[in-house]
Every structure is written in structure tokens, then in C-alpha cells.
Amino acid sequence: MELFLFLLTSAPVLLFVTGVIAAVGKSNLKIPDSLSTTLNIYLLLAIGLKGGMGLASVSFEDIALPLTVTLLIGILLPLLAFYVGGMFKFSFPERIAMAATFGSVSLITYVAASTQLERLGIAYEPFMTTLVVVLEIPGLIVALLLYNQTHVMGITATSGKANSLSVLRESLFSKSILLMFAGLIVGLVTPDATPLKPFFVDLFPGVLLLFLLGLGMKVGQQLKTVPSYGLKFMMMGMVFPLVGALVGFFAAGIANLSDGGTILLMTLAASGSYIAAPAMLQASVPEAKPSFYLTLSLAVTFPFNLLVGIPLYIAIVT
């Protein structure tokens, strides 16, 4: 209980809750879209740089097994989400949306978890950011393959079908992947990254607080749509992260990750994408309603992980 209280009173959580309260209470507090975009770019690049700096200190032998296990998770999670969505009697487009959402990852959920670990003094592997990049793409491809194989199930899709190669290309050149990958390369090849640390490392916690304040406001605006989707919608948004975390826990054991690495892999497997997945779904699965999958990831799964999931994963492992 002390651990939960400690984490729930942390600055990231408090600023996120402040944003939610501001939106629900219809405050005149606003985060300009231009500032929100700038903060997003900064966080993505800074995470990549930090990961690249850490990656420079490890060998391929150290990362080969975690990379393999992460790829397998990326294939398994969307299949599980699609199957569990069927158990909850969701429609086919909704199940595809769930497969993409839970098959990909939420970068900010990962950042929140790593920030809490650093606050608690729990170390984790320096290559974990690399696993974020690896895990974001496979789930989108698997979800699209499920969608494109509808004729096998006797279901007819009503729109053109994009091929998996186009999704792979769009994912690789999406803002999140491109910036993180660029940061990884810069952090990896720069002989002396010391001049970069004051801006990209020391300022990181403060920038994260501003971003979470704005994200909390977006979540608060989405909350009013949650009841319209019913109880099973909320259950899916909170139950499946626990399923994903369980998969991440066993996968981390296979990959021989530390306690910190295990917590982060559980968090990644439990998270739901609200950037990469919506971009793919809007382009390739027009039958899926944006209000459905954005509300699921932003208004249900993200707050659940931030307020309940991350403290729970830390408590289980430690």
C-alpha cells in the first residue's frame, strides 16, 4: 500500500490527474497544439538518444534473446486481443482495432514506468528503448493480416485492402519510429554524448510533466464517451492490460531481464497504442470507429496503467 501511495503521489501522476480534472471541470486551462507537438517531438527524440547511449555499452549477445522474445510478443498480443475481443462479443472491426491497439505500444506509458523506476532507484537494461521500437510494428502488421484474411472467415471487407508491406513502410516512417530511431543512432554513434545531456536528459522530467498535463486534458475530454460503449468496453480496456502484463512477465523471465527490465516489458505488453495504431486503422480499416479505439486506449487503458497497472507491476516484481 505504501508503494501505491508513493507512486500515486508522484509528479507525473499528479500532473496527469490535474489535466483530467481541468477538462472535466471545463477549466480555461489550455495547452496549445503547437506546444503539444513540440513536447511530443522532444520526448520521442530524447528517449531514442537515451536508448542509443545505453545501447552503445552492450553487445549483440546481450540483446539478441530479448529482441527475439519481444518480436514473439508483438505477434502474440494482437492475436490474443482479437480472440479475447471475440469472447466479449465485439464486432469484427472492433476486434481488429483491439488487435492493433494492444498489439502496438504506448510510448508515454513506457516513459511513465521508467520514470517511476528511476525515482525508486530500480535499474533496468540500457537497451529497453530498442525493444519499444521493435514492439511497436509487428502488432500492426498482424492486425492488418487478420483484416485482410476476412474471406477465410466468411466475412467480406467493405474497403480496399492495404498490404502488409505498405503498413510496414508507413510504420517505419511514422513520426514516433523515425524520431526514436534517429535518436538511437545519434546516441549510439556519438563519441561523447556529454554535451547532449543537459538538454535531452536533465530537462526530460520537466518536459514529461507538461506533456502529461496536456494528455490528462485529452483523456478528460474523452471520458464522457466511455459509458456509451458499455461495461464490456471498460472491462476489455482494464482486463487485457493484465493479460498483456502476464505475457510480458513470463517473456522477461525467458529473456533473463532484471527486475527493472521485467517491469518495463510488462508495462509495454500491457499498454495500448494511441498514435501508431490509430494512424494505421484510419488508413486501412475504415470500418473501425476512431472514437472506439481512441477512447479505449486514451480514456481507459492509459489511465488504468498509469494509476493502477504500473504500481501493480512494480509490486509484483519487487
mmCIF file of C-alpha atoms in Angstrom:
data_model
loop_
_atom_site.group_PDB
_atom_site.id
_atom_site.type_symbol
_atom_site.label_atom_id
_atom_site.label_comp_id
_atom_site.label_asym_id
_atom_site.label_seq_id
_atom_site.Cartn_x
_atom_site.Cartn_y
_atom_site.Cartn_z
ATOM 1 C CA MET A 1 0.000 0.000 0.000
ATOM 2 C CA GLU A 2 2.876 2.382 0.784
ATOM 3 C CA LEU A 3 4.329 1.733 -2.667
ATOM 4 C CA PHE A 4 0.992 2.510 -4.343
ATOM 5 C CA LEU A 5 0.622 5.748 -2.365
ATOM 6 C CA PHE A 6 4.210 6.708 -3.162
ATOM 7 C CA LEU A 7 3.685 6.214 -6.893
ATOM 8 C CA LEU A 8 0.216 7.772 -6.983
ATOM 9 C CA THR A 9 1.573 10.951 -5.369
ATOM 10 C CA SER A 10 4.432 11.230 -7.861
ATOM 11 C CA ALA A 11 4.651 14.359 -10.007
ATOM 12 C CA PRO A 12 3.774 12.619 -13.331
ATOM 13 C CA VAL A 13 0.591 11.097 -11.899
ATOM 14 C CA LEU A 14 -0.451 14.307 -10.134
ATOM 15 C CA LEU A 15 0.020 16.408 -13.292
ATOM 16 C CA PHE A 16 -1.935 13.866 -15.362
ATOM 17 C CA VAL A 17 -4.802 13.900 -12.841
ATOM 18 C CA THR A 18 -4.694 17.721 -12.841
ATOM 19 C CA GLY A 19 -5.203 17.667 -16.600
ATOM 20 C CA VAL A 20 -8.157 15.290 -16.296
ATOM 21 C CA ILE A 21 -9.760 17.477 -13.608
ATOM 22 C CA ALA A 22 -9.219 20.592 -15.729
ATOM 23 C CA ALA A 23 -11.004 19.011 -18.699
ATOM 24 C CA VAL A 24 -13.871 17.544 -16.670
ATOM 25 C CA GLY A 25 -14.324 20.829 -14.794
ATOM 26 C CA LYS A 26 -14.226 22.774 -18.090
ATOM 27 C CA SER A 27 -11.311 24.917 -16.953
ATOM 28 C CA ASN A 28 -9.921 27.595 -19.246
ATOM 29 C CA LEU A 29 -6.503 25.898 -18.973
ATOM 30 C CA LYS A 30 -5.254 25.111 -22.486
ATOM 31 C CA ILE A 31 -2.141 23.512 -23.956
ATOM 32 C CA PRO A 32 -1.552 24.967 -27.460
ATOM 33 C CA ASP A 33 -1.429 22.313 -30.168
ATOM 34 C CA SER A 34 1.929 23.637 -31.345
ATOM 35 C CA LEU A 35 3.410 23.211 -27.857
ATOM 36 C CA SER A 36 1.939 19.725 -27.525
ATOM 37 C CA THR A 37 3.524 18.728 -30.844
ATOM 38 C CA THR A 38 6.870 20.191 -29.775
ATOM 39 C CA LEU A 39 6.808 18.325 -26.468
ATOM 40 C CA ASN A 40 5.952 15.108 -28.307
ATOM 41 C CA ILE A 41 8.894 15.527 -30.697
ATOM 42 C CA TYR A 42 11.246 16.285 -27.814
ATOM 43 C CA LEU A 43 10.192 13.224 -25.826
ATOM 44 C CA LEU A 44 10.491 10.870 -28.797
ATOM 45 C CA LEU A 45 13.962 12.135 -29.711
ATOM 46 C CA ALA A 46 15.167 12.220 -26.095
ATOM 47 C CA ILE A 47 14.014 8.648 -25.469
ATOM 48 C CA GLY A 48 15.837 7.483 -28.573
ATOM 49 C CA LEU A 49 19.020 9.327 -27.553
ATOM 50 C CA LYS A 50 18.973 7.850 -24.053
ATOM 51 C CA GLY A 51 18.413 4.404 -25.513
ATOM 52 C CA GLY A 52 21.253 4.869 -28.006
ATOM 53 C CA MET A 53 23.646 5.947 -25.258
ATOM 54 C CA GLY A 54 22.759 2.832 -23.305
ATOM 55 C CA LEU A 55 22.891 0.586 -26.348
ATOM 56 C CA ALA A 56 26.484 1.678 -27.006
ATOM 57 C CA SER A 57 27.505 -0.116 -23.823
ATOM 58 C CA VAL A 58 26.039 -3.563 -24.629
ATOM 59 C CA SER A 59 26.963 -6.311 -27.074
ATOM 60 C CA PHE A 60 24.724 -8.058 -29.605
ATOM 61 C CA GLU A 61 24.844 -11.207 -27.465
ATOM 62 C CA ASP A 62 23.250 -9.253 -24.612
ATOM 63 C CA ILE A 63 20.336 -8.054 -26.703
ATOM 64 C CA ALA A 64 19.739 -10.961 -29.133
ATOM 65 C CA LEU A 65 17.460 -13.004 -26.847
ATOM 66 C CA PRO A 66 15.393 -10.021 -25.569
ATOM 67 C CA LEU A 67 14.908 -8.877 -29.177
ATOM 68 C CA THR A 68 13.683 -12.324 -30.245
ATOM 69 C CA VAL A 69 11.303 -12.601 -27.300
ATOM 70 C CA THR A 70 9.971 -9.091 -27.957
ATOM 71 C CA LEU A 71 9.206 -9.945 -31.590
ATOM 72 C CA LEU A 72 7.271 -13.010 -30.435
ATOM 73 C CA ILE A 73 5.279 -10.844 -28.009
ATOM 74 C CA GLY A 74 4.488 -8.481 -30.873
ATOM 75 C CA ILE A 75 2.973 -11.387 -32.805
ATOM 76 C CA LEU A 76 1.151 -12.982 -29.862
ATOM 77 C CA LEU A 77 -0.523 -9.928 -28.316
ATOM 78 C CA PRO A 78 -2.675 -8.865 -31.314
ATOM 79 C CA LEU A 79 -3.826 -12.475 -31.762
ATOM 80 C CA LEU A 80 -4.789 -12.625 -28.089
ATOM 81 C CA ALA A 81 -6.596 -9.272 -28.278
ATOM 82 C CA PHE A 82 -8.512 -10.421 -31.349
ATOM 83 C CA TYR A 83 -9.529 -13.663 -29.604
ATOM 84 C CA VAL A 84 -10.479 -12.018 -26.284
ATOM 85 C CA GLY A 85 -12.479 -9.387 -28.205
ATOM 86 C CA GLY A 86 -14.450 -12.261 -29.716
ATOM 87 C CA MET A 87 -15.140 -13.646 -26.235
ATOM 88 C CA PHE A 88 -16.576 -10.243 -25.277
ATOM 89 C CA LYS A 89 -18.788 -10.298 -28.419
ATOM 90 C CA PHE A 90 -17.278 -7.228 -30.068
ATOM 91 C CA SER A 91 -17.809 -6.735 -33.799
ATOM 92 C CA PHE A 92 -15.142 -7.764 -36.297
ATOM 93 C CA PRO A 93 -13.876 -4.182 -36.999
ATOM 94 C CA GLU A 94 -13.729 -3.553 -33.241
ATOM 95 C CA ARG A 95 -11.706 -6.735 -32.725
ATOM 96 C CA ILE A 96 -9.269 -5.632 -35.447
ATOM 97 C CA ALA A 97 -8.985 -2.251 -33.725
ATOM 98 C CA MET A 98 -8.237 -4.002 -30.438
ATOM 99 C CA ALA A 99 -5.620 -6.212 -32.095
ATOM 100 C CA ALA A 100 -3.833 -3.127 -33.464
ATOM 101 C CA THR A 101 -4.222 -1.103 -30.263
ATOM 102 C CA PHE A 102 -2.968 -3.765 -27.855
ATOM 103 C CA GLY A 103 -0.517 -5.252 -30.348
ATOM 104 C CA SER A 104 1.349 -1.959 -30.560
ATOM 105 C CA VAL A 105 2.627 0.073 -27.600
ATOM 106 C CA SER A 106 2.138 3.354 -25.755
ATOM 107 C CA LEU A 107 5.442 5.188 -25.567
ATOM 108 C CA ILE A 108 4.252 7.550 -22.820
ATOM 109 C CA THR A 109 3.178 4.607 -20.643
ATOM 110 C CA TYR A 110 6.713 3.230 -21.015
ATOM 111 C CA VAL A 111 8.206 6.638 -20.160
ATOM 112 C CA ALA A 112 5.986 6.933 -17.065
ATOM 113 C CA ALA A 113 7.102 3.477 -15.892
ATOM 114 C CA SER A 114 10.802 4.168 -16.490
ATOM 115 C CA THR A 115 10.474 7.488 -14.643
ATOM 116 C CA GLN A 116 8.951 5.708 -11.654
ATOM 117 C CA LEU A 117 11.735 3.113 -11.694
ATOM 118 C CA GLU A 118 14.372 5.843 -11.668
ATOM 119 C CA ARG A 119 12.539 7.510 -8.792
ATOM 120 C CA LEU A 120 12.604 4.217 -6.862
ATOM 121 C CA GLY A 121 16.230 3.523 -7.750
ATOM 122 C CA ILE A 122 15.407 0.327 -9.695
ATOM 123 C CA ALA A 123 17.888 -0.266 -12.531
ATOM 124 C CA TYR A 124 16.930 -1.663 -15.932
ATOM 125 C CA GLU A 125 18.727 -2.745 -19.086
ATOM 126 C CA PRO A 126 20.064 0.111 -21.260
ATOM 127 C CA PHE A 127 18.576 -1.438 -24.410
ATOM 128 C CA MET A 128 14.933 -1.313 -23.300
ATOM 129 C CA THR A 129 14.194 1.652 -25.601
ATOM 130 C CA THR A 130 15.273 -0.517 -28.526
ATOM 131 C CA LEU A 131 12.586 -3.012 -27.523
ATOM 132 C CA VAL A 132 9.986 -0.216 -27.650
ATOM 133 C CA VAL A 133 10.845 0.404 -31.295
ATOM 134 C CA VAL A 134 10.803 -3.332 -32.068
ATOM 135 C CA LEU A 135 7.450 -3.937 -30.363
ATOM 136 C CA GLU A 136 5.548 -1.080 -31.997
ATOM 137 C CA ILE A 137 5.430 -2.522 -35.526
ATOM 138 C CA PRO A 138 4.646 -6.302 -35.550
ATOM 139 C CA GLY A 139 1.245 -5.914 -33.905
ATOM 140 C CA LEU A 140 0.080 -3.510 -36.610
ATOM 141 C CA ILE A 141 1.096 -5.933 -39.353
ATOM 142 C CA VAL A 142 -0.587 -8.892 -37.637
ATOM 143 C CA ALA A 143 -3.798 -6.865 -37.176
ATOM 144 C CA LEU A 144 -3.806 -5.947 -40.846
ATOM 145 C CA LEU A 145 -3.169 -9.539 -41.888
ATOM 146 C CA LEU A 146 -6.161 -10.609 -39.762
ATOM 147 C CA TYR A 147 -8.227 -7.952 -41.515
ATOM 148 C CA ASN A 148 -7.046 -8.963 -44.985
ATOM 149 C CA GLN A 149 -7.857 -12.621 -44.364
ATOM 150 C CA THR A 150 -11.545 -11.964 -43.626
ATOM 151 C CA HIS A 151 -12.602 -14.073 -46.598
ATOM 152 C CA VAL A 152 -11.226 -17.115 -44.805
ATOM 153 C CA MET A 153 -13.717 -16.464 -42.008
ATOM 154 C CA GLY A 154 -16.590 -15.869 -44.395
ATOM 155 C CA ILE A 155 -16.652 -12.150 -43.741
ATOM 156 C CA THR A 156 -16.459 -9.612 -46.541
ATOM 157 C CA ALA A 157 -14.489 -6.455 -46.027
ATOM 158 C CA THR A 158 -16.123 -3.335 -47.401
ATOM 159 C CA SER A 159 -12.994 -1.387 -48.253
ATOM 160 C CA GLY A 160 -9.784 -1.759 -50.180
ATOM 161 C CA LYS A 161 -7.119 -3.815 -48.528
ATOM 162 C CA ALA A 162 -3.704 -2.370 -47.882
ATOM 163 C CA ASN A 163 -0.878 -4.874 -47.963
ATOM 164 C CA SER A 164 1.399 -5.566 -45.047
ATOM 165 C CA LEU A 165 4.394 -4.030 -46.834
ATOM 166 C CA SER A 166 2.660 -0.653 -47.049
ATOM 167 C CA VAL A 167 1.832 -0.813 -43.342
ATOM 168 C CA LEU A 168 5.447 -1.695 -42.587
ATOM 169 C CA ARG A 169 6.644 1.275 -44.649
ATOM 170 C CA GLU A 170 4.144 3.669 -43.047
ATOM 171 C CA SER A 171 5.085 2.419 -39.573
ATOM 172 C CA LEU A 172 8.823 2.741 -40.151
ATOM 173 C CA PHE A 173 8.408 6.304 -41.433
ATOM 174 C CA SER A 174 5.874 7.365 -38.810
ATOM 175 C CA LYS A 175 6.900 10.208 -36.519
ATOM 176 C CA SER A 176 7.350 8.074 -33.426
ATOM 177 C CA ILE A 177 9.517 5.384 -35.022
ATOM 178 C CA LEU A 178 11.532 7.808 -37.158
ATOM 179 C CA LEU A 179 12.421 10.125 -34.272
ATOM 180 C CA MET A 180 13.208 7.331 -31.823
ATOM 181 C CA PHE A 181 15.324 5.519 -34.397
ATOM 182 C CA ALA A 182 17.170 8.747 -35.265
ATOM 183 C CA GLY A 183 17.807 9.329 -31.569
ATOM 184 C CA LEU A 184 19.063 5.757 -31.163
ATOM 185 C CA ILE A 185 21.559 6.206 -33.993
ATOM 186 C CA VAL A 186 22.784 9.582 -32.707
ATOM 187 C CA GLY A 187 23.172 8.278 -29.160
ATOM 188 C CA LEU A 188 24.893 5.131 -30.426
ATOM 189 C CA VAL A 189 27.470 6.689 -32.760
ATOM 190 C CA THR A 190 28.236 9.977 -30.958
ATOM 191 C CA PRO A 191 31.724 9.557 -29.391
ATOM 192 C CA ASP A 192 30.948 11.898 -26.489
ATOM 193 C CA ALA A 193 27.267 12.498 -25.682
ATOM 194 C CA THR A 194 28.008 14.690 -22.659
ATOM 195 C CA PRO A 195 27.012 17.981 -24.406
ATOM 196 C CA LEU A 196 23.594 16.487 -25.217
ATOM 197 C CA LYS A 197 22.744 15.503 -21.647
ATOM 198 C CA PRO A 198 21.795 18.936 -20.203
ATOM 199 C CA PHE A 199 19.001 19.333 -22.778
ATOM 200 C CA PHE A 200 17.905 15.765 -23.539
ATOM 201 C CA VAL A 201 18.458 14.128 -20.135
ATOM 202 C CA ASP A 202 18.324 16.793 -17.413
ATOM 203 C CA LEU A 203 15.264 18.577 -18.820
ATOM 204 C CA PHE A 204 13.407 15.348 -19.617
ATOM 205 C CA PRO A 205 11.401 15.027 -16.333
ATOM 206 C CA GLY A 206 10.054 18.581 -16.602
ATOM 207 C CA VAL A 207 9.040 18.218 -20.244
ATOM 208 C CA LEU A 208 7.301 14.931 -19.387
ATOM 209 C CA LEU A 209 5.212 16.713 -16.735
ATOM 210 C CA LEU A 210 3.981 19.283 -19.243
ATOM 211 C CA PHE A 211 3.159 16.557 -21.760
ATOM 212 C CA LEU A 212 1.231 14.511 -19.172
ATOM 213 C CA LEU A 213 -0.736 17.597 -18.153
ATOM 214 C CA GLY A 214 -1.862 18.037 -21.764
ATOM 215 C CA LEU A 215 -2.534 14.310 -22.142
ATOM 216 C CA GLY A 216 -4.653 14.360 -18.997
ATOM 217 C CA MET A 217 -6.785 17.083 -20.552
ATOM 218 C CA LYS A 218 -7.282 14.969 -23.689
ATOM 219 C CA VAL A 219 -8.287 11.981 -21.546
ATOM 220 C CA GLY A 220 -10.732 14.124 -19.589
ATOM 221 C CA GLN A 221 -12.394 15.177 -22.849
ATOM 222 C CA GLN A 222 -12.794 11.514 -23.881
ATOM 223 C CA LEU A 223 -14.286 10.317 -20.584
ATOM 224 C CA LYS A 224 -17.829 11.336 -21.490
ATOM 225 C CA THR A 225 -17.875 8.823 -24.375
ATOM 226 C CA VAL A 226 -16.885 5.812 -22.226
ATOM 227 C CA PRO A 227 -20.383 4.979 -20.847
ATOM 228 C CA SER A 228 -21.858 4.822 -24.363
ATOM 229 C CA TYR A 229 -19.748 1.728 -25.130
ATOM 230 C CA GLY A 230 -20.905 -0.200 -22.077
ATOM 231 C CA LEU A 231 -19.365 -2.258 -19.298
ATOM 232 C CA LYS A 232 -17.662 -4.819 -21.550
ATOM 233 C CA PHE A 233 -15.736 -1.966 -23.199
ATOM 234 C CA MET A 234 -14.338 -0.831 -19.859
ATOM 235 C CA MET A 235 -13.601 -4.401 -18.831
ATOM 236 C CA MET A 236 -11.640 -5.006 -22.044
ATOM 237 C CA GLY A 237 -9.646 -1.826 -21.504
ATOM 238 C CA MET A 238 -8.675 -2.890 -17.996
ATOM 239 C CA VAL A 239 -8.570 -6.694 -18.168
ATOM 240 C CA PHE A 240 -6.490 -7.101 -21.310
ATOM 241 C CA PRO A 241 -3.601 -4.981 -19.959
ATOM 242 C CA LEU A 242 -3.338 -7.513 -17.132
ATOM 243 C CA VAL A 243 -3.234 -10.329 -19.700
ATOM 244 C CA GLY A 244 -0.516 -8.475 -21.596
ATOM 245 C CA ALA A 245 1.435 -7.831 -18.404
ATOM 246 C CA LEU A 246 1.321 -11.555 -17.600
ATOM 247 C CA VAL A 247 2.702 -12.348 -21.063
ATOM 248 C CA GLY A 248 5.419 -9.737 -20.540
ATOM 249 C CA PHE A 249 6.301 -11.195 -17.138
ATOM 250 C CA PHE A 250 6.909 -14.706 -18.489
ATOM 251 C CA ALA A 251 8.682 -13.344 -21.576
ATOM 252 C CA ALA A 252 11.033 -11.317 -19.374
ATOM 253 C CA GLY A 253 11.866 -14.493 -17.462
ATOM 254 C CA ILE A 254 12.781 -16.244 -20.715
ATOM 255 C CA ALA A 255 14.904 -13.250 -21.758
ATOM 256 C CA ASN A 256 16.649 -13.141 -18.351
ATOM 257 C CA LEU A 257 15.802 -9.486 -17.779
ATOM 258 C CA SER A 258 16.451 -7.703 -14.492
ATOM 259 C CA ASP A 259 13.629 -6.619 -12.181
ATOM 260 C CA GLY A 260 13.550 -3.192 -13.839
ATOM 261 C CA GLY A 261 13.595 -4.708 -17.328
ATOM 262 C CA THR A 262 10.822 -7.113 -16.353
ATOM 263 C CA ILE A 263 8.629 -4.258 -15.111
ATOM 264 C CA LEU A 264 9.187 -2.284 -18.314
ATOM 265 C CA LEU A 265 8.447 -5.267 -20.559
ATOM 266 C CA MET A 266 5.263 -5.942 -18.562
ATOM 267 C CA THR A 267 4.310 -2.285 -18.993
ATOM 268 C CA LEU A 268 4.944 -2.360 -22.739
ATOM 269 C CA ALA A 269 2.917 -5.552 -23.173
ATOM 270 C CA ALA A 270 0.091 -4.050 -21.101
ATOM 271 C CA SER A 271 -0.067 -0.734 -22.934
ATOM 272 C CA GLY A 272 -2.314 0.325 -25.795
ATOM 273 C CA SER A 273 -1.210 2.471 -28.717
ATOM 274 C CA TYR A 274 -2.945 5.786 -29.357
ATOM 275 C CA ILE A 275 -0.573 7.090 -32.028
ATOM 276 C CA ALA A 276 0.669 4.373 -34.401
ATOM 277 C CA ALA A 277 -2.403 2.126 -34.232
ATOM 278 C CA PRO A 278 -4.971 4.883 -34.966
ATOM 279 C CA ALA A 279 -2.876 6.041 -37.931
ATOM 280 C CA MET A 280 -2.894 2.523 -39.401
ATOM 281 C CA LEU A 281 -6.573 1.907 -38.638
ATOM 282 C CA GLN A 282 -7.730 5.168 -40.207
ATOM 283 C CA ALA A 283 -5.807 4.375 -43.382
ATOM 284 C CA SER A 284 -6.572 0.655 -43.709
ATOM 285 C CA VAL A 285 -9.625 -0.275 -41.576
ATOM 286 C CA PRO A 286 -12.198 2.498 -42.156
ATOM 287 C CA GLU A 287 -14.988 0.344 -40.661
ATOM 288 C CA ALA A 288 -13.417 0.754 -37.209
ATOM 289 C CA LYS A 289 -14.639 3.920 -35.483
ATOM 290 C CA PRO A 290 -11.874 6.279 -34.253
ATOM 291 C CA SER A 291 -13.999 7.159 -31.236
ATOM 292 C CA PHE A 292 -13.922 3.476 -30.254
ATOM 293 C CA TYR A 293 -10.195 2.776 -30.317
ATOM 294 C CA LEU A 294 -9.060 6.243 -29.224
ATOM 295 C CA THR A 295 -11.388 6.138 -26.228
ATOM 296 C CA LEU A 296 -10.232 2.595 -25.415
ATOM 297 C CA SER A 297 -6.538 3.454 -25.422
ATOM 298 C CA LEU A 298 -6.660 7.023 -24.100
ATOM 299 C CA ALA A 299 -9.591 7.089 -21.685
ATOM 300 C CA VAL A 300 -9.479 3.545 -20.289
ATOM 301 C CA THR A 301 -6.196 1.654 -20.765
ATOM 302 C CA PHE A 302 -3.742 4.534 -20.338
ATOM 303 C CA PRO A 303 -5.230 5.858 -17.064
ATOM 304 C CA PHE A 304 -5.574 2.281 -15.791
ATOM 305 C CA ASN A 305 -1.895 1.561 -16.418
ATOM 306 C CA LEU A 306 -0.734 4.889 -15.016
ATOM 307 C CA LEU A 307 -2.818 4.771 -11.824
ATOM 308 C CA VAL A 308 -3.108 1.019 -11.175
ATOM 309 C CA GLY A 309 -1.058 -1.047 -13.617
ATOM 310 C CA ILE A 310 2.452 0.360 -13.172
ATOM 311 C CA PRO A 311 2.305 0.329 -9.342
ATOM 312 C CA LEU A 312 0.923 -3.227 -9.527
ATOM 313 C CA TYR A 313 3.654 -4.432 -11.906
ATOM 314 C CA ILE A 314 6.342 -2.911 -9.686
ATOM 315 C CA ALA A 315 4.822 -4.508 -6.575
ATOM 316 C CA ILE A 316 4.608 -7.941 -8.220
ATOM 317 C CA VAL A 317 8.227 -7.961 -9.392
ATOM 318 C CA THR A 318 9.824 -6.355 -6.352
#
